[in-house]
mmCIF file of C-alpha atoms and ligand atoms in Angstrom:
data_model
loop_
_atom_site.group_PDB
_atom_site.id
_atom_site.type_symbol
_atom_site.label_atom_id
_atom_site.label_comp_id
_atom_site.label_asym_id
_atom_site.label_seq_id
_atom_site.Cartn_x
_atom_site.Cartn_y
_atom_site.Cartn_z
ATOM 1 C CA MET A 1 0.000 0.000 0.000
ATOM 2 C CA LEU A 2 1.515 3.333 -1.074
ATOM 3 C CA THR A 3 1.462 5.908 1.702
ATOM 4 C CA THR A 4 2.044 9.615 1.200
ATOM 5 C CA PRO A 5 5.633 10.609 2.086
ATOM 6 C CA PRO A 6 6.925 14.047 3.136
ATOM 7 C CA LEU A 7 6.789 16.751 0.477
ATOM 8 C CA SER A 8 9.636 19.044 -0.627
ATOM 9 C CA LEU A 9 9.703 21.943 -3.063
ATOM 10 C CA TYR A 10 12.532 22.260 -5.593
ATOM 11 C CA VAL A 11 12.895 25.555 -7.465
ATOM 12 C CA HIS A 12 15.234 25.730 -10.454
ATOM 13 C CA LEU A 13 16.928 28.987 -11.395
ATOM 14 C CA PRO A 14 18.659 28.260 -14.696
ATOM 15 C CA TRP A 15 21.283 30.934 -15.325
ATOM 16 C CA CYS A 16 25.017 31.171 -14.592
ATOM 17 C CA VAL A 17 27.652 33.816 -15.249
ATOM 18 C CA ARG A 18 29.557 31.287 -17.354
ATOM 19 C CA LYS A 19 28.985 27.644 -18.198
ATOM 20 C CA CYS A 20 31.547 25.368 -16.521
ATOM 21 C CA PRO A 21 33.092 22.825 -18.926
ATOM 22 C CA TYR A 22 32.166 19.789 -16.766
ATOM 23 C CA CYS A 23 28.581 20.761 -15.995
ATOM 24 C CA ASP A 24 25.524 19.063 -17.468
ATOM 25 C CA PHE A 25 22.950 20.790 -15.276
ATOM 26 C CA ASN A 26 20.233 22.812 -16.982
ATOM 27 C CA SER A 27 22.225 26.017 -16.749
ATOM 28 C CA HIS A 28 22.582 28.738 -19.333
ATOM 29 C CA GLU A 29 25.093 31.527 -19.641
ATOM 30 C CA ALA A 30 23.432 34.824 -18.712
ATOM 31 C CA LYS A 31 23.635 37.146 -21.693
ATOM 32 C CA GLY A 32 22.677 40.638 -20.604
ATOM 33 C CA ALA A 33 20.141 41.520 -17.911
ATOM 34 C CA LEU A 34 18.151 38.598 -16.554
ATOM 35 C CA PRO A 35 14.317 38.761 -16.424
ATOM 36 C CA PHE A 36 14.120 38.293 -12.651
ATOM 37 C CA ALA A 37 10.575 39.578 -12.147
ATOM 38 C CA ALA A 38 9.182 37.718 -15.164
ATOM 39 C CA TYR A 39 10.857 34.517 -14.002
ATOM 40 C CA VAL A 40 9.373 34.802 -10.512
ATOM 41 C CA ASP A 41 5.929 35.339 -12.092
ATOM 42 C CA ALA A 42 6.538 32.230 -14.190
ATOM 43 C CA LEU A 43 7.533 30.222 -11.101
ATOM 44 C CA VAL A 44 4.346 31.217 -9.307
ATOM 45 C CA ALA A 45 2.200 30.380 -12.348
ATOM 46 C CA ASP A 46 4.026 27.043 -12.613
ATOM 47 C CA LEU A 47 3.373 26.336 -8.931
ATOM 48 C CA ASP A 48 -0.317 27.176 -9.385
ATOM 49 C CA PHE A 49 -0.495 24.681 -12.246
ATOM 50 C CA ASP A 50 1.030 21.898 -10.100
ATOM 51 C CA LEU A 51 -0.899 22.694 -6.906
ATOM 52 C CA PRO A 52 -3.738 20.192 -7.519
ATOM 53 C CA LEU A 53 -1.084 17.458 -7.204
ATOM 54 C CA ALA A 54 -0.299 18.571 -3.657
ATOM 55 C CA TRP A 55 -3.583 19.853 -2.177
ATOM 56 C CA GLY A 56 -3.565 20.010 1.576
ATOM 57 C CA ARG A 57 -0.007 18.780 1.955
ATOM 58 C CA THR A 58 2.726 20.381 4.064
ATOM 59 C CA VAL A 59 6.069 21.384 2.546
ATOM 60 C CA HIS A 60 9.021 20.325 4.702
ATOM 61 C CA THR A 61 11.946 21.720 2.713
ATOM 62 C CA VAL A 62 12.559 24.232 -0.060
ATOM 63 C CA PHE A 63 15.678 24.158 -2.228
ATOM 64 C CA PHE A 64 16.683 26.843 -4.737
ATOM 65 C CA GLY A 65 19.047 25.062 -7.133
ATOM 66 C CA GLY A 66 20.614 25.864 -10.428
ATOM 67 C CA GLY A 67 22.191 27.184 -12.308
ATOM 68 C CA THR A 68 23.241 29.894 -9.928
ATOM 69 C CA PRO A 69 20.361 30.926 -7.658
ATOM 70 C CA SER A 70 22.561 33.557 -6.015
ATOM 71 C CA LEU A 71 22.379 35.546 -9.261
ATOM 72 C CA PHE A 72 18.799 36.327 -8.238
ATOM 73 C CA PRO A 73 18.405 39.341 -5.950
ATOM 74 C CA PRO A 74 17.030 38.609 -2.464
ATOM 75 C CA GLU A 75 13.848 40.512 -3.372
ATOM 76 C CA SER A 76 13.055 37.892 -6.033
ATOM 77 C CA ILE A 77 13.621 35.035 -3.600
ATOM 78 C CA ASP A 78 11.446 36.855 -1.062
ATOM 79 C CA ALA A 79 8.657 37.418 -3.603
ATOM 80 C CA PHE A 80 8.634 33.748 -4.580
ATOM 81 C CA LEU A 81 8.672 32.498 -0.982
ATOM 82 C CA GLN A 82 5.814 34.794 -0.028
ATOM 83 C CA ALA A 83 3.736 33.590 -2.968
ATOM 84 C CA ALA A 84 4.578 29.942 -2.230
ATOM 85 C CA SER A 85 3.719 30.227 1.464
ATOM 86 C CA ALA A 86 0.336 31.708 0.529
ATOM 87 C CA ARG A 87 -0.374 28.605 -1.568
ATOM 88 C CA LEU A 88 1.178 25.752 0.391
ATOM 89 C CA ARG A 89 1.388 24.991 4.081
ATOM 90 C CA PHE A 90 4.996 25.535 5.186
ATOM 91 C CA ALA A 91 6.146 23.332 8.094
ATOM 92 C CA PRO A 92 7.516 25.086 11.181
ATOM 93 C CA ASN A 93 11.345 24.959 11.098
ATOM 94 C CA LEU A 94 11.215 24.551 7.343
ATOM 95 C CA GLU A 95 14.700 24.157 5.830
ATOM 96 C CA ILE A 96 15.191 26.665 2.982
ATOM 97 C CA THR A 97 18.463 26.255 1.060
ATOM 98 C CA LEU A 98 19.915 28.519 -1.619
ATOM 99 C CA GLU A 99 22.815 27.453 -3.849
ATOM 100 C CA THR A 100 25.434 30.137 -4.023
ATOM 101 C CA ASN A 101 28.349 30.653 -6.378
ATOM 102 C CA PRO A 102 31.177 32.446 -4.527
ATOM 103 C CA GLY A 103 31.803 34.500 -7.658
ATOM 104 C CA THR A 104 28.413 36.181 -7.214
ATOM 105 C CA ALA A 105 28.674 37.031 -3.503
ATOM 106 C CA GLU A 106 28.153 40.683 -2.698
ATOM 107 C CA HIS A 107 28.306 42.559 0.549
ATOM 108 C CA GLY A 108 24.814 43.132 1.956
ATOM 109 C CA ARG A 109 23.066 40.413 0.001
ATOM 110 C CA PHE A 110 23.222 37.632 2.545
ATOM 111 C CA ASP A 111 21.332 39.634 5.206
ATOM 112 C CA ARG A 112 18.505 40.041 2.757
ATOM 113 C CA TYR A 113 18.443 36.366 1.781
ATOM 114 C CA ARG A 114 18.127 35.609 5.473
ATOM 115 C CA ALA A 115 15.361 38.146 5.914
ATOM 116 C CA ALA A 116 13.558 36.459 3.003
ATOM 117 C CA GLY A 117 13.580 33.195 4.958
ATOM 118 C CA VAL A 118 16.632 31.381 3.552
ATOM 119 C CA ASN A 119 18.242 29.533 6.480
ATOM 120 C CA ARG A 120 20.799 27.338 4.741
ATOM 121 C CA LEU A 121 23.350 28.087 2.013
ATOM 122 C CA SER A 122 25.205 25.723 -0.265
ATOM 123 C CA PHE A 123 28.397 27.166 -1.737
ATOM 124 C CA GLY A 124 29.841 25.815 -4.990
ATOM 125 C CA ILE A 125 33.493 25.959 -3.904
ATOM 126 C CA GLN A 126 34.847 22.897 -5.808
ATOM 127 C CA SER A 127 38.468 23.429 -4.686
ATOM 128 C CA PHE A 128 40.676 25.903 -2.854
ATOM 129 C CA ASP A 129 43.513 25.344 -5.314
ATOM 130 C CA ASP A 130 43.609 28.219 -7.786
ATOM 131 C CA GLY A 131 45.179 26.034 -10.503
ATOM 132 C CA CYS A 132 42.361 23.479 -10.125
ATOM 133 C CA LEU A 133 39.745 26.245 -10.127
ATOM 134 C CA ARG A 134 41.167 27.649 -13.367
ATOM 135 C CA ARG A 135 41.220 24.245 -15.028
ATOM 136 C CA LEU A 136 37.573 23.805 -13.964
ATOM 137 C CA GLY A 137 36.714 27.117 -15.623
ATOM 138 C CA ARG A 138 35.378 28.584 -12.379
ATOM 139 C CA ILE A 139 34.674 32.324 -12.121
ATOM 140 C CA HIS A 140 36.114 32.589 -8.603
ATOM 141 C CA ASP A 141 39.447 31.965 -6.892
ATOM 142 C CA SER A 142 40.135 30.567 -3.424
ATOM 143 C CA VAL A 143 40.275 33.960 -1.700
ATOM 144 C CA GLN A 144 36.901 34.944 -3.149
ATOM 145 C CA ALA A 145 35.516 31.612 -1.957
ATOM 146 C CA GLU A 146 36.684 32.224 1.603
ATOM 147 C CA ASN A 147 35.449 35.813 1.547
ATOM 148 C CA ALA A 148 32.012 34.766 0.310
ATOM 149 C CA VAL A 149 31.645 32.307 3.174
ATOM 150 C CA LYS A 150 32.773 34.926 5.685
ATOM 151 C CA LEU A 151 30.256 37.443 4.336
ATOM 152 C CA ALA A 152 27.508 34.878 4.855
ATOM 153 C CA GLN A 153 28.726 34.107 8.381
ATOM 154 C CA ASP A 154 28.753 37.813 9.194
ATOM 155 C CA ALA A 155 25.137 37.936 8.092
ATOM 156 C CA GLY A 156 24.338 35.198 10.620
ATOM 157 C CA PHE A 157 24.305 32.078 8.431
ATOM 158 C CA ASP A 158 25.657 29.279 10.625
ATOM 159 C CA ASN A 159 24.172 26.405 8.649
ATOM 160 C CA PHE A 160 25.912 26.018 5.321
ATOM 161 C CA ASN A 161 27.294 23.420 2.966
ATOM 162 C CA LEU A 162 30.465 23.584 0.914
ATOM 163 C CA ASP A 163 30.506 21.653 -2.384
ATOM 164 C CA LEU A 164 33.933 20.255 -3.197
ATOM 165 C CA MET A 165 34.900 18.108 -6.152
ATOM 166 C CA TYR A 166 37.766 15.613 -6.175
ATOM 167 C CA ALA A 167 39.657 13.525 -8.711
ATOM 168 C CA LEU A 168 40.319 16.794 -10.503
ATOM 169 C CA PRO A 169 42.825 17.125 -13.365
ATOM 170 C CA GLY A 170 46.324 17.157 -11.849
ATOM 171 C CA GLN A 171 45.043 16.632 -8.281
ATOM 172 C CA THR A 172 47.120 14.549 -5.877
ATOM 173 C CA LEU A 173 45.963 12.944 -2.637
ATOM 174 C CA ALA A 174 47.736 15.692 -0.694
ATOM 175 C CA MET A 175 46.014 18.432 -2.722
ATOM 176 C CA ALA A 176 42.598 16.871 -2.115
ATOM 177 C CA GLY A 177 43.374 16.631 1.599
ATOM 178 C CA HIS A 178 44.396 20.272 1.609
ATOM 179 C CA ASP A 179 41.012 21.214 0.118
ATOM 180 C CA ILE A 180 39.303 19.413 2.997
ATOM 181 C CA GLU A 181 41.484 21.256 5.530
ATOM 182 C CA ARG A 182 40.642 24.647 4.053
ATOM 183 C CA ALA A 183 36.976 23.753 3.913
ATOM 184 C CA LEU A 184 36.943 22.646 7.564
ATOM 185 C CA ALA A 185 38.685 25.846 8.619
ATOM 186 C CA LEU A 186 35.564 27.753 7.480
ATOM 187 C CA GLN A 187 33.439 25.789 9.969
ATOM 188 C CA PRO A 188 30.683 24.538 7.694
ATOM 189 C CA THR A 189 27.977 22.230 9.021
ATOM 190 C CA HIS A 190 27.929 20.100 5.869
ATOM 191 C CA ILE A 191 30.348 19.144 3.096
ATOM 192 C CA SER A 192 29.413 17.573 -0.227
ATOM 193 C CA HIS A 193 32.388 15.817 -1.777
ATOM 194 C CA TYR A 194 31.719 14.871 -5.392
ATOM 195 C CA GLN A 195 33.965 12.839 -7.648
ATOM 196 C CA LEU A 196 34.367 14.715 -10.928
ATOM 197 C CA THR A 197 32.443 12.840 -13.598
ATOM 198 C CA LEU A 198 32.722 13.380 -17.353
ATOM 199 C CA GLU A 199 29.103 13.959 -18.282
ATOM 200 C CA PRO A 200 27.962 13.424 -21.880
ATOM 201 C CA ASN A 201 27.470 16.639 -23.865
ATOM 202 C CA THR A 202 29.949 18.674 -21.861
ATOM 203 C CA LEU A 203 33.226 20.207 -23.030
ATOM 204 C CA PHE A 204 35.154 17.896 -20.688
ATOM 205 C CA ALA A 205 33.516 14.807 -22.207
ATOM 206 C CA ALA A 206 34.368 15.980 -25.715
ATOM 207 C CA LYS A 207 37.963 16.774 -24.760
ATOM 208 C CA PRO A 208 38.879 15.245 -21.406
ATOM 209 C CA PRO A 209 41.526 17.246 -19.558
ATOM 210 C CA ALA A 210 44.861 15.552 -18.900
ATOM 211 C CA GLY A 211 45.780 14.212 -15.491
ATOM 212 C CA ILE A 212 42.446 12.953 -14.141
ATOM 213 C CA PRO A 213 43.250 10.416 -11.371
ATOM 214 C CA ASP A 214 42.317 6.831 -12.311
ATOM 215 C CA ASP A 215 39.699 4.776 -10.417
ATOM 216 C CA ASP A 216 42.115 3.439 -7.791
ATOM 217 C CA ALA A 217 43.680 6.835 -7.144
ATOM 218 C CA SER A 218 40.190 8.379 -6.915
ATOM 219 C CA TRP A 219 39.100 5.745 -4.410
ATOM 220 C CA ASP A 220 42.223 6.455 -2.334
ATOM 221 C CA ILE A 221 41.383 10.175 -2.346
ATOM 222 C CA GLN A 222 37.809 9.417 -1.304
ATOM 223 C CA GLU A 223 38.937 7.196 1.590
ATOM 224 C CA HIS A 224 41.575 9.636 2.740
ATOM 225 C CA CYS A 225 39.169 12.588 2.736
ATOM 226 C CA GLN A 226 36.414 10.539 4.351
ATOM 227 C CA GLY A 227 38.836 9.755 7.197
ATOM 228 C CA MET A 228 39.768 13.414 7.622
ATOM 229 C CA LEU A 229 36.123 14.422 7.668
ATOM 230 C CA ALA A 230 35.203 11.712 10.176
ATOM 231 C CA GLU A 231 37.986 12.883 12.479
ATOM 232 C CA ALA A 232 36.608 16.411 12.297
ATOM 233 C CA GLY A 233 33.133 15.214 13.293
ATOM 234 C CA PHE A 234 31.592 15.006 9.828
ATOM 235 C CA ALA A 235 29.897 11.648 9.430
ATOM 236 C CA GLN A 236 29.350 10.362 5.923
ATOM 237 C CA TYR A 237 25.651 9.671 5.448
ATOM 238 C CA GLU A 238 25.451 9.369 1.673
ATOM 239 C CA VAL A 239 27.862 8.589 -1.186
ATOM 240 C CA SER A 240 28.958 12.250 -1.405
ATOM 241 C CA ALA A 241 27.492 13.868 1.721
ATOM 242 C CA TYR A 242 29.048 14.521 5.138
ATOM 243 C CA ALA A 243 27.516 16.420 8.019
ATOM 244 C CA ARG A 244 27.830 17.333 11.625
ATOM 245 C CA THR A 245 25.237 15.721 13.885
ATOM 246 C CA ASP A 246 21.718 16.941 13.075
ATOM 247 C CA ARG A 247 22.941 19.018 10.142
ATOM 248 C CA GLN A 248 22.206 16.574 7.358
ATOM 249 C CA CYS A 249 20.445 18.151 4.392
ATOM 250 C CA ALA A 250 16.759 17.457 5.006
ATOM 251 C CA HIS A 251 15.909 18.261 1.390
ATOM 252 C CA ASN A 252 18.329 15.759 -0.128
ATOM 253 C CA LEU A 253 17.435 13.174 2.527
ATOM 254 C CA ASN A 254 13.842 13.382 1.342
ATOM 255 C CA TYR A 255 15.001 12.530 -2.218
ATOM 256 C CA TRP A 256 17.106 9.642 -0.966
ATOM 257 C CA HIS A 257 14.198 8.288 1.065
ATOM 258 C CA PHE A 258 12.096 8.418 -2.107
ATOM 259 C CA GLY A 259 9.946 11.208 -0.733
ATOM 260 C CA ASP A 260 7.811 13.521 -2.856
ATOM 261 C CA TYR A 261 8.760 16.850 -4.378
ATOM 262 C CA LEU A 262 7.231 19.519 -6.537
ATOM 263 C CA GLY A 263 9.675 20.642 -9.239
ATOM 264 C CA ILE A 264 9.148 24.260 -10.231
ATOM 265 C CA GLY A 265 11.225 26.136 -12.823
ATOM 266 C CA ALA A 266 12.846 25.450 -16.195
ATOM 267 C CA GLY A 267 13.691 21.752 -16.547
ATOM 268 C CA ALA A 268 12.715 20.983 -12.930
ATOM 269 C CA HIS A 269 11.612 17.436 -12.105
ATOM 270 C CA GLY A 270 8.870 16.558 -9.623
ATOM 271 C CA LYS A 271 7.680 13.280 -8.120
ATOM 272 C CA LEU A 272 4.292 12.975 -6.440
ATOM 273 C CA THR A 273 2.520 10.060 -4.808
ATOM 274 C CA LEU A 274 -1.179 10.054 -5.685
ATOM 275 C CA GLY A 275 -2.641 8.108 -2.774
ATOM 276 C CA SER A 276 -6.189 7.860 -4.104
ATOM 277 C CA GLU A 277 -4.934 6.344 -7.364
ATOM 278 C CA GLN A 278 -2.132 4.317 -5.780
ATOM 279 C CA ALA A 279 0.148 5.860 -8.394
ATOM 280 C CA ILE A 280 3.499 7.693 -8.472
ATOM 281 C CA LEU A 281 3.736 10.498 -10.989
ATOM 282 C CA ARG A 282 6.869 12.097 -12.361
ATOM 283 C CA ARG A 283 6.500 15.448 -14.088
ATOM 284 C CA TRP A 284 9.164 17.659 -15.586
ATOM 285 C CA LYS A 285 9.112 21.113 -17.097
ATOM 286 C CA VAL A 286 10.465 22.355 -20.436
ATOM 287 C CA LYS A 287 14.177 23.001 -20.151
ATOM 288 C CA HIS A 288 14.929 26.121 -22.086
ATOM 289 C CA PRO A 289 14.400 29.313 -20.073
ATOM 290 C CA ALA A 290 12.808 31.186 -22.985
ATOM 291 C CA ALA A 291 10.327 28.379 -23.703
ATOM 292 C CA TYR A 292 9.602 28.054 -19.991
ATOM 293 C CA LEU A 293 9.030 31.794 -19.556
ATOM 294 C CA ALA A 294 6.632 31.769 -22.479
ATOM 295 C CA SER A 295 4.570 28.810 -21.256
ATOM 296 C CA ALA A 296 4.796 28.528 -17.446
ATOM 297 C CA GLY A 297 1.389 27.964 -15.888
ATOM 298 C CA THR A 298 0.004 26.184 -18.948
ATOM 299 C CA ALA A 299 0.165 22.607 -20.168
ATOM 300 C CA ALA A 300 2.782 23.703 -22.718
ATOM 301 C CA ALA A 301 5.332 24.096 -19.886
ATOM 302 C CA ILE A 302 5.084 20.407 -19.035
ATOM 303 C CA GLY A 303 8.050 18.667 -20.643
ATOM 304 C CA GLY A 304 6.522 15.300 -19.769
ATOM 305 C CA ASP A 305 4.425 13.290 -17.325
ATOM 306 C CA GLU A 306 5.111 9.677 -16.504
ATOM 307 C CA ARG A 307 3.733 7.183 -14.027
ATOM 308 C CA ILE A 308 6.311 4.995 -12.350
ATOM 309 C CA GLU A 309 4.932 1.540 -12.994
ATOM 310 C CA PRO A 310 5.275 -1.055 -10.223
ATOM 311 C CA THR A 311 7.922 -2.992 -12.196
ATOM 312 C CA ARG A 312 10.133 0.096 -12.278
ATOM 313 C CA ARG A 313 9.661 1.191 -8.661
ATOM 314 C CA PRO A 314 12.293 -1.051 -7.022
ATOM 315 C CA PHE A 315 15.001 0.369 -9.307
ATOM 316 C CA ASP A 316 13.922 3.986 -8.781
ATOM 317 C CA TYR A 317 13.752 3.455 -5.032
ATOM 318 C CA MET A 318 17.210 1.805 -4.891
ATOM 319 C CA LEU A 319 18.746 4.509 -7.075
ATOM 320 C CA ASN A 320 18.134 6.768 -4.091
ATOM 321 C CA ALA A 321 18.077 4.645 -0.948
ATOM 322 C CA LEU A 322 21.219 2.626 -1.709
ATOM 323 C CA ARG A 323 23.189 5.864 -1.705
ATOM 324 C CA LEU A 324 22.567 6.161 2.025
ATOM 325 C CA VAL A 325 25.249 4.868 4.358
ATOM 326 C CA ASP A 326 22.524 3.584 6.742
ATOM 327 C CA GLY A 327 20.597 1.999 3.887
ATOM 328 C CA PHE A 328 16.841 1.637 4.247
ATOM 329 C CA SER A 329 14.152 -0.257 6.090
ATOM 330 C CA LEU A 330 12.024 -2.766 4.240
ATOM 331 C CA ALA A 331 8.974 -1.114 5.835
ATOM 332 C CA GLU A 332 9.929 2.125 4.100
ATOM 333 C CA PHE A 333 10.488 0.275 0.815
ATOM 334 C CA GLU A 334 6.940 -1.079 1.070
ATOM 335 C CA ALA A 335 5.383 2.270 2.015
ATOM 336 C CA ARG A 336 7.178 4.247 -0.696
ATOM 337 C CA THR A 337 6.777 1.791 -3.571
ATOM 338 C CA GLY A 338 3.473 0.131 -2.635
ATOM 339 C CA LEU A 339 5.153 -3.253 -3.193
ATOM 340 C CA ALA A 340 5.729 -6.181 -0.862
ATOM 341 C CA THR A 341 9.328 -7.008 0.060
ATOM 342 C CA ALA A 342 8.813 -10.273 -1.842
ATOM 343 C CA ALA A 343 9.061 -8.196 -5.054
ATOM 344 C CA ILE A 344 12.806 -7.764 -4.457
ATOM 345 C CA ASP A 345 13.653 -11.064 -2.751
ATOM 346 C CA THR A 346 15.748 -12.425 -5.632
ATOM 347 C CA GLU A 347 17.788 -9.233 -6.039
ATOM 348 C CA LEU A 348 18.337 -8.874 -2.294
ATOM 349 C CA HIS A 349 19.477 -12.459 -2.159
ATOM 350 C CA THR A 350 22.062 -11.800 -4.891
ATOM 351 C CA ALA A 351 23.267 -8.621 -3.181
ATOM 352 C CA LEU A 352 23.652 -10.514 0.118
ATOM 353 C CA ALA A 353 25.508 -13.384 -1.557
ATOM 354 C CA ARG A 354 27.955 -10.918 -3.115
ATOM 355 C CA ASP A 355 28.537 -9.219 0.221
ATOM 356 C CA TRP A 356 27.201 -5.932 -1.168
ATOM 357 C CA VAL A 357 24.582 -5.464 1.594
ATOM 358 C CA THR A 358 23.663 -6.789 5.013
ATOM 359 C CA ARG A 359 20.092 -7.457 6.135
ATOM 360 C CA ASP A 360 19.190 -7.270 9.784
ATOM 361 C CA HIS A 361 16.021 -6.414 11.715
ATOM 362 C CA GLY A 362 14.250 -5.322 8.564
ATOM 363 C CA ARG A 363 17.081 -3.011 7.469
ATOM 364 C CA VAL A 364 19.216 -3.340 4.376
ATOM 365 C CA VAL A 365 22.592 -1.617 4.666
ATOM 366 C CA PRO A 366 25.309 -1.425 1.988
ATOM 367 C CA THR A 367 28.655 -2.950 3.034
ATOM 368 C CA GLU A 368 31.926 -1.176 2.293
ATOM 369 C CA LEU A 369 32.189 -3.297 -0.862
ATOM 370 C CA GLY A 370 28.637 -2.357 -1.795
ATOM 371 C CA ARG A 371 29.470 1.320 -1.271
ATOM 372 C CA ARG A 372 32.417 1.039 -3.603
ATOM 373 C CA PHE A 373 30.251 -0.527 -6.303
ATOM 374 C CA THR A 374 26.993 1.352 -5.672
ATOM 375 C CA ASN A 375 26.069 1.388 -9.365
ATOM 376 C CA ASP A 376 26.422 -2.386 -9.669
ATOM 377 C CA VAL A 377 24.247 -2.937 -6.607
ATOM 378 C CA ILE A 378 21.572 -0.592 -7.938
ATOM 379 C CA GLY A 379 21.861 -2.273 -11.353
ATOM 380 C CA LEU A 380 20.565 -5.543 -9.836
ATOM 381 C CA PHE A 381 17.138 -3.894 -9.512
ATOM 382 C CA LEU A 382 16.805 -2.820 -13.156
ATOM 383 C CA PRO A 383 13.518 -4.153 -14.557
ATOM 384 C CA ASP A 384 13.900 -6.865 -17.245
HETATM 385 C C1 SAM B 1 24.162 22.997 -9.498
HETATM 386 S S1 SAM B 1 25.768 22.981 -8.879
HETATM 387 C C2 SAM B 1 25.733 24.118 -7.498
HETATM 388 C C3 SAM B 1 25.990 25.573 -7.391
HETATM 389 C C4 SAM B 1 26.561 26.472 -8.422
HETATM 390 N N1 SAM B 1 25.962 26.233 -9.670
HETATM 391 C C5 SAM B 1 28.038 26.328 -8.510
HETATM 392 O O1 SAM B 1 28.511 25.519 -9.297
HETATM 393 O O2 SAM B 1 28.727 27.096 -7.827
HETATM 394 C C6 SAM B 1 25.873 21.577 -7.845
HETATM 395 C C7 SAM B 1 27.219 20.953 -7.588
HETATM 396 O O3 SAM B 1 27.373 19.791 -8.359
HETATM 397 C C8 SAM B 1 28.738 19.495 -8.500
HETATM 398 N N2 SAM B 1 28.993 19.096 -9.887
HETATM 399 C C9 SAM B 1 28.533 19.687 -11.001
HETATM 400 N N3 SAM B 1 28.966 19.011 -12.104
HETATM 401 C C10 SAM B 1 29.718 17.967 -11.666
HETATM 402 C C11 SAM B 1 30.435 16.921 -12.298
HETATM 403 N N4 SAM B 1 30.500 16.808 -13.638
HETATM 404 N N5 SAM B 1 31.079 16.027 -11.519
HETATM 405 C C12 SAM B 1 31.022 16.113 -10.166
HETATM 406 N N6 SAM B 1 30.361 17.093 -9.527
HETATM 407 C C13 SAM B 1 29.710 18.009 -10.245
HETATM 408 C C14 SAM B 1 29.502 20.739 -8.103
HETATM 409 O O4 SAM B 1 30.165 20.514 -6.882
HETATM 410 C C15 SAM B 1 28.413 21.772 -7.938
HETATM 411 O O5 SAM B 1 28.699 22.691 -6.939
HETATM 412 S S1 SF4 B 2 28.181 27.513 -11.941
HETATM 413 FE FE1 SF4 B 2 27.319 25.501 -11.255
HETATM 414 S S2 SF4 B 2 25.428 25.166 -12.452
HETATM 415 FE FE2 SF4 B 2 26.583 26.873 -13.393
HETATM 416 S S3 SF4 B 2 27.698 25.915 -15.038
HETATM 417 FE FE3 SF4 B 2 29.058 25.944 -13.248
HETATM 418 S S4 SF4 B 2 28.689 23.999 -12.120
HETATM 419 FE FE4 SF4 B 2 27.030 24.263 -13.624
#
């Protein structure tokens, strides 16, 4: 029996100062002045269109992602949040995160983001090594990164994430460790540590940079950094996520627990459980900002709708839950997919036999081996 999980709200803001050569997100180089007010109107119209999918439900987290949300002035973020809170019930202690590119940080802005209701920031730092930052095509250097974080701290933000990438071109184990040290010195509550991947249709995929560490060297970097983070009190709770106690990202945790989310904005994806129909709906919006601006709030803004059929649900669930260090409970699997555990008996048996997971008291937890080969473990659950 499908039960209705917690609901999050994802808001996509699709512009960046410059497109990074490794990035396959729906982000577009800003050419000239951005249509902030028109985009906020489009977001609100888009939300109105999706509202019937979420009547009466409470929103537990909001996440402004991109792109570079920090290109938007605080007044735009404020206007959207006011409109959203008039339409949806916001939970008390709602987590509201805004992704921030250090190259866009300005004095005075962070106070206003806070006043608008943002209570968590996520900085796209990537590295503190200026050579690495240049090779990644970033618009900021390490000093700007540190200054941006300090500006936010001065404005009272004490809950923030730093995004770092590793296995960068020319990066040694010592360099990666140094990035962790500099990140820790800024006293974040959360660190996301992503292995650089060569995504199709990016400049890096077309022309891979020299000196990318191989799989073994990348694994060594990951283990080394994980150890440093653990020693500093940052427990790993997901493949790429580390946090101090009680500072895990509630928004991302909801994704990983196969919760529901409204996806508002150009190219945004949503997932909604429709209890009365015992169905799970995915809906995504048209990707290009111009097309989105022209159609938001009408059916033409819907890039696609798809029901996740029962045969596909185990794979979609595992794609998320097996990323978690603590794994998942079979009771949650049943509630979120509407399937009995028997539906995955064969696959679980194989994963156990290969020492990829353990199963105890109704919980399935990836082993260290399983964590190293997450994609293979998830692959077991692909529908025939
Ligand atoms: C949407 S971006 C966040 C914020 C902002 N756009 C920025 O880059 O400063 C999310 C994060 O994903 C990570 N990321 C993006 N592309 C990646 C790739 N190809 N491999 C690994 N991590 C990647 C980066 O750490 C980035 O900060
Ligand atoms: S700033 Fe972030 S979203 Fe924009 S292109 Fe770079 S990595 Fe992608």
